[in-house]
Amino acid sequence: MAHSDQLVATLPVRPNIERPRWDQSTFWGRAKHFFTITNPANLLCTGAQLDEAKKVVEDYRHDKVAPSLTMDELWRAKHVYDSAYHPDTKEKMVLIGRMSAQVPMNMVITGCMMTFYKTTPAVVFWQWMNQSFNAIVNYTNRSGEKPIPTSQLFTSYCCATGGALAAALGLNSVVKSAPPLIGRFVPWAAVATANAINIPMMRSREIQDGITVVDENGEKLGQSQAVARRAISQVVVSRICMATPGMMIPPFIMNYLDTKPWFKQRPMLGAPIQVGLVGFFLVFATPLCCALFPQISSVSVTQLEPELQEKIARRPNPPTVVYYNKGL
């Protein structure tokens, strides 16, 4: 294995930068990959730094390598490039729609959602803000091969916002007579409900048409609706798990602080403390929950639809396992 400070030009076999740097068959390898993708420090890169990273990556793809380029510099350029440029269109993505913006944006929106959860206007505003941000992220990271129609984005946005508001306002009215701590979990229930609505709707085309399955060499074998249902279920679980630590642990801390006289005398501390707590948990939960399932997943051919199984069986040397991109 090449050392991180080794010069790329001297390597007998150069790394394939089209694949993640770490082994994606292990949880820790996937976690390292997603820690680099979701790293908020990537947002601080200047336009010149992004242009330089793009140049390094595009030159490398055309077999042009600067003599002084090290392994670490190559991978750093690739990670910066991936954080800012769309993989299909190659265009620079809007800042708040990038994966590296997930932690800072979500910590502010979720922290405020959990601080101002008691009044109806505040619930409506922050749930709307949350779904608006999700819509921007979904649009920014849309597939360039099969772009999501604007009408589908809008329908998904309206249904997710409606579902989140119905859950938040409905549960708020139910828990009015419950202990204060119970009320603090309402935002989590609303976010979980919105994810369960939004993600399947955003990917309804995949549910109808199926996800492309390929062999180990990347050759397309067909479309599978069974794989689509499996992939989308895994994404929903990951997204709900991602939100859970930052929305389930801080309520206990805030409820404890509410009993302290010094905290009661300083109500303005509520929002910044809540935002900080949510941010702390999101820094770890976002990459670790993205890593729960491999993005390029595998499934036995026997678990596919009968017609697709027959189609694959007719091939020379048919594979017993197929692969697919689960999505994020």
Coordinates of N, CA and C in Angstrom, one line a residue, residues 27 62 65 115 134-135 152 156 177 185 194 228 259 273 284 318 322:
F27 N -17.6 -1.4 7.8 CA -18.3 -0.3 8.3 C -17.4 0.9 8.5
H62 N -6.8 12.6 -17.0 CA -6.2 12.6 -18.4 C -4.7 12.2 -18.3
V65 N 0.0 14.3 -14.3 CA 0.3 14.3 -12.8 C 1.5 15.2 -12.6
T115 N -36.1 23.9 20.1 CA -36.2 24.9 21.1 C -37.6 25.6 21.1
N134 N -34.5 20.4 3.0 CA -34.4 19.0 2.4 C -34.6 19.1 0.9
A135 N -35.6 19.9 0.4 CA -35.9 20.0 -1.0 C -34.7 20.6 -1.8
Q152 N -42.3 16.5 -9.5 CA -42.2 15.5 -8.5 C -41.5 16.1 -7.2
S156 N -43.4 16.1 -3.6 CA -42.8 15.5 -2.5 C -42.6 16.5 -1.4
S177 N -51.0 17.4 28.1 CA -51.2 17.0 29.6 C -50.1 16.1 30.0
F185 N -40.0 15.4 22.5 CA -39.7 14.4 21.5 C -40.6 14.5 20.3
A194 N -41.8 12.8 8.2 CA -41.5 13.5 7.0 C -40.5 12.6 6.1
A228 N -35.2 -1.8 -5.5 CA -35.5 -0.4 -5.3 C -36.2 -0.3 -3.9
T259 N -34.5 22.7 35.3 CA -34.7 22.7 36.8 C -33.7 23.6 37.5
I273 N -27.6 26.7 23.3 CA -27.2 25.4 23.9 C -27.8 24.2 23.1
F284 N -21.1 13.4 14.3 CA -20.8 11.9 14.3 C -21.9 11.1 13.7
P318 N -23.6 -16.9 -15.8 CA -24.5 -15.9 -15.1 C -24.0 -15.7 -13.6
V322 N -25.6 -9.8 -7.6 CA -25.6 -8.6 -8.4 C -25.4 -7.4 -7.5

